[in-house]
XYZ file of C-alpha atoms in Angstrom:
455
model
C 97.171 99.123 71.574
C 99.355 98.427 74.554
C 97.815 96.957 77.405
C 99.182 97.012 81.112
C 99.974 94.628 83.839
C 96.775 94.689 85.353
C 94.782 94.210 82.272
C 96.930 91.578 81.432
C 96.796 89.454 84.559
C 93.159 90.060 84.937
C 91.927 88.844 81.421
C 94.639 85.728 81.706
C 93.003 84.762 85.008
C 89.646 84.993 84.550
C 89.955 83.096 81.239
C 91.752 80.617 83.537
C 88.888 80.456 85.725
C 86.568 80.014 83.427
C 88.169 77.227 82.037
C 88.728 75.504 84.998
C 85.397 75.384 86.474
C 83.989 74.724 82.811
C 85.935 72.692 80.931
C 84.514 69.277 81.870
C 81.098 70.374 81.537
C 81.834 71.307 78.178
C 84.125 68.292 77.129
C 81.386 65.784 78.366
C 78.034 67.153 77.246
C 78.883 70.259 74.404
C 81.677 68.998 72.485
C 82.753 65.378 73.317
C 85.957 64.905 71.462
C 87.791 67.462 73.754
C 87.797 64.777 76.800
C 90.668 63.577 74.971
C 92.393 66.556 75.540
C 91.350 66.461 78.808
C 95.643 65.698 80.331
C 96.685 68.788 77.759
C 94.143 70.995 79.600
C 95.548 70.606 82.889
C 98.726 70.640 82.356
C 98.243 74.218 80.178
C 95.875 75.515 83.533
C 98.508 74.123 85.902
C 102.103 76.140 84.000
C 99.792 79.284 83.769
C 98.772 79.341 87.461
C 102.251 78.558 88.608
C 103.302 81.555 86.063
C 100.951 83.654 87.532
C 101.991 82.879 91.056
C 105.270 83.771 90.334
C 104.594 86.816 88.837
C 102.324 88.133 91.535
C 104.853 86.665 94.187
C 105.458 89.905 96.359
C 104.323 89.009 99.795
C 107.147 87.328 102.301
C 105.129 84.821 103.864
C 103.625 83.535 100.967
C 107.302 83.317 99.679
C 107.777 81.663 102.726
C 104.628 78.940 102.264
C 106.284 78.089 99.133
C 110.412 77.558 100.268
C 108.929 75.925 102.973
C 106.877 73.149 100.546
C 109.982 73.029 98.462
C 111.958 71.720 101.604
C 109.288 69.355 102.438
C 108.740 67.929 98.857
C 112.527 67.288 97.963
C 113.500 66.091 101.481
C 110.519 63.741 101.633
C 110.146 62.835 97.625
C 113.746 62.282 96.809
C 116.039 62.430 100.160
C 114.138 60.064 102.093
C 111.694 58.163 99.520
C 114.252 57.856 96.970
C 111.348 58.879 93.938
C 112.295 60.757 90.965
C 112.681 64.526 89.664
C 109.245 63.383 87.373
C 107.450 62.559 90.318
C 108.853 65.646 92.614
C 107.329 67.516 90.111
C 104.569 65.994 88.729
C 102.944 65.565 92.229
C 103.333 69.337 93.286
C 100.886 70.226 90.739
C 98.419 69.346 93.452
C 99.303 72.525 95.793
C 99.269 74.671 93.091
C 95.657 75.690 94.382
C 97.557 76.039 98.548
C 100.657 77.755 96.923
C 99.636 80.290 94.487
C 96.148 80.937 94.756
C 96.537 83.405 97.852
C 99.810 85.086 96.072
C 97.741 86.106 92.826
C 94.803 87.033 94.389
C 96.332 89.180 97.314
C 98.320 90.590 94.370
C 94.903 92.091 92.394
C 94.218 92.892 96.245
C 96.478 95.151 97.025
C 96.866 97.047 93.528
C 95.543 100.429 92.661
C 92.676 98.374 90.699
C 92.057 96.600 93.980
C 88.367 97.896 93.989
C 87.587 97.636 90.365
C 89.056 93.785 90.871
C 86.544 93.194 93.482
C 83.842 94.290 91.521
C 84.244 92.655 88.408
C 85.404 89.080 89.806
C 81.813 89.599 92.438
C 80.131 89.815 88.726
C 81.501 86.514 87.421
C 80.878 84.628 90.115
C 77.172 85.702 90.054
C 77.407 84.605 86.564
C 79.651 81.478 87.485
C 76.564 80.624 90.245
C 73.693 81.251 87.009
C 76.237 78.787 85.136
C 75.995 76.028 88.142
C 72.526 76.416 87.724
C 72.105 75.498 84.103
C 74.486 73.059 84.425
C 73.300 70.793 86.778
C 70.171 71.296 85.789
C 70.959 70.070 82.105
C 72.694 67.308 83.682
C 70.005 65.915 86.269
C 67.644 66.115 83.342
C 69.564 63.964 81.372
C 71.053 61.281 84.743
C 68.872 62.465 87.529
C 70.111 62.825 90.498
C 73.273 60.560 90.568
C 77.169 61.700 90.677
C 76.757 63.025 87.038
C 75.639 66.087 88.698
C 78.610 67.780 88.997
C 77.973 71.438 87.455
C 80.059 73.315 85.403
C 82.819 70.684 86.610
C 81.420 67.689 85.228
C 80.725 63.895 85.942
C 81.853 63.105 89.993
C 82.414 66.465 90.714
C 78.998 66.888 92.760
C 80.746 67.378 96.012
C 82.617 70.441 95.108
C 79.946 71.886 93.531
C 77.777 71.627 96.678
C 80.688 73.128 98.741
C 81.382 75.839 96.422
C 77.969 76.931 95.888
C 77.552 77.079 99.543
C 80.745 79.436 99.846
C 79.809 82.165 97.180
C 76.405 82.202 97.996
C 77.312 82.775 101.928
C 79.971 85.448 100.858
C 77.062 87.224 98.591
C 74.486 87.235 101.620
C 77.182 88.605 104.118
C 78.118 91.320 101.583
C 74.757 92.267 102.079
C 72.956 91.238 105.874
C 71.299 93.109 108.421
C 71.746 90.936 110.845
C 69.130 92.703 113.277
C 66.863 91.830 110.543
C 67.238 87.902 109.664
C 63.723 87.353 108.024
C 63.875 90.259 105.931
C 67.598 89.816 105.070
C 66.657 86.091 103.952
C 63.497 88.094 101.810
C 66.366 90.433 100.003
C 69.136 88.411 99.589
C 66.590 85.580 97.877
C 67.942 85.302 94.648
C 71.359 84.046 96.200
C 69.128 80.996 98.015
C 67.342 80.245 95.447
C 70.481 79.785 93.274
C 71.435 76.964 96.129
C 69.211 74.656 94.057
C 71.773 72.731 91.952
C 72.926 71.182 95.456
C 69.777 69.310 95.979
C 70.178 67.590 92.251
C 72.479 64.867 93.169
C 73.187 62.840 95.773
C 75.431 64.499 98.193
C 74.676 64.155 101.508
C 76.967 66.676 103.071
C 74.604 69.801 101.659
C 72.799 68.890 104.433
C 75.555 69.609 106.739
C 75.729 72.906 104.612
C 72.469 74.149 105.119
C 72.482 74.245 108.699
C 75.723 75.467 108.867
C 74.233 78.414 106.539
C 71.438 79.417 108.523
C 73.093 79.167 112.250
C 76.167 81.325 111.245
C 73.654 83.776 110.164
C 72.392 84.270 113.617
C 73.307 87.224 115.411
C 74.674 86.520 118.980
C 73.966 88.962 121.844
C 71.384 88.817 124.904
C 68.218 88.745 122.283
C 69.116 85.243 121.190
C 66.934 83.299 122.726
C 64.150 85.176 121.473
C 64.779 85.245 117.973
C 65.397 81.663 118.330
C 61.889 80.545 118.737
C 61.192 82.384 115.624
C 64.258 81.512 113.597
C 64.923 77.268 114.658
C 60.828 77.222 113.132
C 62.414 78.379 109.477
C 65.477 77.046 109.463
C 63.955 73.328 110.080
C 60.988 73.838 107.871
C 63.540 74.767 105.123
C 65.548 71.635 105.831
C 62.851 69.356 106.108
C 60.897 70.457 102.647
C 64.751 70.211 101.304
C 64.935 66.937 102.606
C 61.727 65.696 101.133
C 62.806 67.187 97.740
C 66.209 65.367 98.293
C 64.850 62.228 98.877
C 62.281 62.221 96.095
C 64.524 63.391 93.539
C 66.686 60.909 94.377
C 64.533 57.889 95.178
C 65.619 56.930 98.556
C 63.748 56.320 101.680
C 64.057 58.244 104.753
C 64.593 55.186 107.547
C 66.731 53.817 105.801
C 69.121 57.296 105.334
C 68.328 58.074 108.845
C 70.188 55.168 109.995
C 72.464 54.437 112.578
C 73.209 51.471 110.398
C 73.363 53.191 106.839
C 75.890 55.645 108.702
C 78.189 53.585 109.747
C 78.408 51.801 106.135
C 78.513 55.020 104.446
C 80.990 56.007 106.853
C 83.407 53.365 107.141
C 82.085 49.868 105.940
C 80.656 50.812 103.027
C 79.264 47.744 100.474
C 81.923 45.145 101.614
C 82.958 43.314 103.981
C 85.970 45.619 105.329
C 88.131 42.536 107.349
C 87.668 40.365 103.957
C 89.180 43.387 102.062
C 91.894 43.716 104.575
C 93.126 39.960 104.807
C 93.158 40.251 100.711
C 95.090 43.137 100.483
C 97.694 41.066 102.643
C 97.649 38.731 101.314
C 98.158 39.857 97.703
C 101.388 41.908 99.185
C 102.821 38.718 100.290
C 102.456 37.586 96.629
C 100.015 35.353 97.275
C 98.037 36.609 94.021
C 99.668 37.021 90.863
C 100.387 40.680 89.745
C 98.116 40.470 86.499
C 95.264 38.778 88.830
C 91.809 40.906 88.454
C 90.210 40.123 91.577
C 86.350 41.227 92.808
C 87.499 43.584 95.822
C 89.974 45.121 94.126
C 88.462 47.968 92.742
C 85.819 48.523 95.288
C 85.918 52.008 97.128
C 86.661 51.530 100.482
C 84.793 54.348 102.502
C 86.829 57.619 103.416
C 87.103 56.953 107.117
C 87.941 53.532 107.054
C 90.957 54.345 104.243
C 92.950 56.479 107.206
C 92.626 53.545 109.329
C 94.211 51.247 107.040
C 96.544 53.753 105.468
C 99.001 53.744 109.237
C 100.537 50.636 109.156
C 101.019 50.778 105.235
C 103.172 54.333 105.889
C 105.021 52.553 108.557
C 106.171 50.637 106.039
C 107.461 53.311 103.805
C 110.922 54.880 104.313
C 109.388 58.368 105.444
C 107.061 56.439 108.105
C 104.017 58.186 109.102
C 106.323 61.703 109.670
C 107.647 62.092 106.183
C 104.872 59.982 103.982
C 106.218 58.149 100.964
C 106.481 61.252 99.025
C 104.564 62.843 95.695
C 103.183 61.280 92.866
C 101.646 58.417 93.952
C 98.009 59.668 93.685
C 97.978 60.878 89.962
C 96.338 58.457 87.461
C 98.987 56.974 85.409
C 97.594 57.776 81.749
C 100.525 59.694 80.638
C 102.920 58.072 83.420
C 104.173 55.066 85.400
C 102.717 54.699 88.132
C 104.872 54.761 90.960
C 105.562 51.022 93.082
C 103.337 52.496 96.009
C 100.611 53.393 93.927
C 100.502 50.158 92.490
C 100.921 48.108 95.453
C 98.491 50.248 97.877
C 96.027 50.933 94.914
C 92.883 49.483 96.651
C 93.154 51.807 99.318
C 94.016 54.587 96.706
C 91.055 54.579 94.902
C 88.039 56.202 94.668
C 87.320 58.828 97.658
C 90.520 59.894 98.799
C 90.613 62.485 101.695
C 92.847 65.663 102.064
C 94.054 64.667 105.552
C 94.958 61.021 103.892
C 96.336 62.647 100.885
C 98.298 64.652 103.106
C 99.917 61.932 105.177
C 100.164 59.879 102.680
C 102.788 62.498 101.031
C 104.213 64.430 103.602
C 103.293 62.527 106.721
C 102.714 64.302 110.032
C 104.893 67.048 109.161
C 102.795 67.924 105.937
C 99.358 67.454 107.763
C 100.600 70.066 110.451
C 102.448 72.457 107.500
C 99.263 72.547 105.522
C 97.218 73.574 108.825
C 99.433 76.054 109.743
C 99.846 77.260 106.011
C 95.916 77.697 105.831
C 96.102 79.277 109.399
C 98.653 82.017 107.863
C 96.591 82.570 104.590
C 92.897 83.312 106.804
C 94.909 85.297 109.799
C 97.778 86.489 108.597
C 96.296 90.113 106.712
C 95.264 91.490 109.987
C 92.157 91.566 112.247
C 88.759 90.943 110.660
C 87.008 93.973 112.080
C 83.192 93.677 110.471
C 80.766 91.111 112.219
C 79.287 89.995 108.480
C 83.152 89.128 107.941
C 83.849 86.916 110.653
C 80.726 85.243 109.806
C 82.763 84.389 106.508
C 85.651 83.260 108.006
C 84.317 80.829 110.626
C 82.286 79.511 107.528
C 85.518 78.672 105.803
C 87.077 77.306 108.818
C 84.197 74.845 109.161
C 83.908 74.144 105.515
C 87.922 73.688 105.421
C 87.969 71.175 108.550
C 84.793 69.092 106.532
C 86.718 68.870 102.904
C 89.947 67.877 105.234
C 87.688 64.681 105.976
C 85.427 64.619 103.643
C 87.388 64.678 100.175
C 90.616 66.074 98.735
C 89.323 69.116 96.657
C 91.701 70.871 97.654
C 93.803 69.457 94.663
C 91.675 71.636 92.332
C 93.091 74.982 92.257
C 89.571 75.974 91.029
C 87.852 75.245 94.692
C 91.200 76.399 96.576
C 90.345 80.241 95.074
C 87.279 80.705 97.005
C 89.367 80.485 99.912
C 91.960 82.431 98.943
C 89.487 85.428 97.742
C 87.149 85.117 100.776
C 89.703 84.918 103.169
C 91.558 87.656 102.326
C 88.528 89.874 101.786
C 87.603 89.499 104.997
C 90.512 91.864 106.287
C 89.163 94.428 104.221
C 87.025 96.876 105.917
C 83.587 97.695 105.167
C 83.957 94.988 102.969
C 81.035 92.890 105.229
C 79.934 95.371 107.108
C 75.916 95.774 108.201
C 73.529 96.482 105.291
C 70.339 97.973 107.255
C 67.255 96.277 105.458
C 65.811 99.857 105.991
C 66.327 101.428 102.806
C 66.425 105.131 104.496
C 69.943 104.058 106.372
C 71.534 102.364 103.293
C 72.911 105.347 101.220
C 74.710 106.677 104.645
C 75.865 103.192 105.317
C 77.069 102.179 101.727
C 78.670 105.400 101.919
C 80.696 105.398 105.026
C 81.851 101.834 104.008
C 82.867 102.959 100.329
C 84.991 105.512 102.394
C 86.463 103.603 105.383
């Protein structure tokens, strides 16, 4: 039986995508042995993405996203940094999420089978969200509520999960909000809030940050605001404060101490250790005061997020590609099928752990790839045209927010399987009637879904 393009594409990438987000889940807890496959899995995800992306390659600026990474990976990898061809390429398997994500979906997008598309990938990830649930659920059963809870993902992957749920669940409601109608919107779209859940099983403090992002962006804005505010702020803080209890049961902490000015600033930027100590040893074992094969206390400690882009400036002003050009690709992979590179092993301390995307950024490209990647992302959510229903731009300041937090917060953005949300959302959101009102009043809806299915 022959099958056609479409078809083909389709059943390769959703298999992909089921793979990605589930393959840990199911190498950890299902069928152990396959965590030593773990490498091979990546690397077979990684070549079909990138052969996917090329064969869906059609629109110029994406093209032009990709020449333009090219330039700034060789120039700043092997021109300037002097690194290998294994390296160059090795390390770009990190943007293959930025690169091809937007080309292959904007490619299903603007097929004949561009409806159809959207209706079956809106199916799996209602079924991908069910998955989360059982999941994490399984897993905080068996850890509690610790960094094991990573969904579908796996073990340190709670972040993401909390991020991504967030995302699809947002996209579902706006798909379907009357936003003249909060309360009963909240009543209808239920099932998409309660699935939220899994983000309350571990110990990620951003959800928080989440939640009220959630609610407020759900808020329609005209002269009735006010109003509806003394009836909305009521819900929205009684929902975070019995989510808050739950979070802090389930997780056995105590509320002074999270609430914190001092437990901030350690999570922050101080974290466990004493950060000048770290510093002066970290010198100090670049001046060779330490012998290379030395296993010292502070060396694998995880400095905190904020307090790593501090220390990472002078360190690139070391490097031949100073802080414009970074010290090139490869540095930030693992080393269990590879060398790691002199940088990596030199500047390991303030490598590990929690790495953000705006350090993992300069640390490769420099400036110039910190300001590429923001005007690359800038291209992929503007560049298909206005966004003409409210519900939409509800979307995309969502995923503006939620992009600006991940630039700080982590470096997800590695995962091609995080980077497709974006890439699907924001291009949907040029699509009209895509997100446009769903009256709560069940006379108005036929006429509504109608004029929408036609526009």
């Amino acid at each position: 039986m022959k099958i056609d393009k479409y078809t083909l594409v389709y059943r390769i990438f959703i298999v992909t995508f089921w793979v990605m987000w589930c393959w840990g889940f199911v190498s950890e807890q299902l069928i152990p042995p396959l965590d030593k496959l773990d490498s091979y899995e990546l690397v077979l995800v990684d070549g079909v993405l990138i052969a996917l992306g090329i064969a869906t390659l059609r629109n110029r600026g994406d093209m032009l996203v990709l020449g333009s990474f090219i330039i700034i990976a060789v120039a700043s990898t092997i021109l300037v940094n002097k690194l290998s061809m294994f390296d160059l390429l090795n390390g770009s398997r990190d943007f293959i999420g930025v690169l091809f994500m937007v080309p292959i979906v904007r490619w299903f997008l603007t097929s004949e089978h561009s409806d159809d598309f959207i209706k079956k990938f809106d199916k799996q990830l209602l079924a991908w969200m069910y998955v989360q649930a059982f999941c994490a659920t399984w897993q905080f059963i068996r850890y509690g509520a610790n960094d094991e809870v990573g969904g579908s993902l796996g073990n340190k992957a709670t972040g993401i999960l909390s991020i991504s749920l967030f995302m699809v669940s947002f996209y579902f409601l706006c798909k379907n909000w009357d936003s003249s109608n909060y309360m009963k919107s909240l009543r209808r779209n239920i099932k998409y809030i309660i699935l939220l859940y899994p983000t309350m099983l571990n110990e990620t403090k951003a959800s928080f940050i989440f939640i009220l992002l959630y609610f407020v962006l759900l808020i329609r804005v005209d002269r009735t605001l006010v109003m509806r505010l003394f009836m909305i702020i009521p819900v929205v803080i009684g929902i975070m404060s019995v989510l808050f209890v739950v979070y802090l049961d389930l997780t056995n902490q105590e509320a002074d101490r999270i609430l914190s000015s001092d437990f901030l600033e350690m999570y922050l930027v101080s974290g466990d250790v004493d950060l000048d100590h770290t510093v002066e040893m970290a010198e100090m074992y670049q001046d060779g005061v330490f012998d290379d094969a030395l296993e010292v206390e502070w060396w694998t400690l995880d400095v905190p997020r904020f307090a790593k882009m501090i220390l990472i400036l002078p360190i690139m002003q070391r490097e031949p590609g100073d802080i414009w050009l970074g010290a090139g690709l490869g540095h930030l992979k693992n080393g269990k099928h590879a060398e790691q590179t002199r940088f990596a092993k030199e500047y390991n301390w303030v490598l590990t752990g929690t790495v953000t995307w705006l350090m993992f950024m300069f640390v490769c490209f420099g400036i110039v790839g910190v300001l590429w990647f923001f005007g690359v992302f800038a291209w992929q959510m503007f560049g298909g045209g206005p966004v003409v229903d409210t519900n939409g731009k509800r979307v995309l300041a969502f995923m503006i927010l939620t992009m600006l937090f991940i630039v700080i917060y982590n470096d997800s953005f590695r995962l091609p399987a995080q980077y497709l949300f974006f890439a699907y959302f924001g291009l949907l959101i040029h699509r009209k009637g895509v997100f446009a009102e769903r009256p709560v009043n069940p006379c108005l809806e036929p006429s509504v879904s109608a004029g929408a299915k036609n526009s």
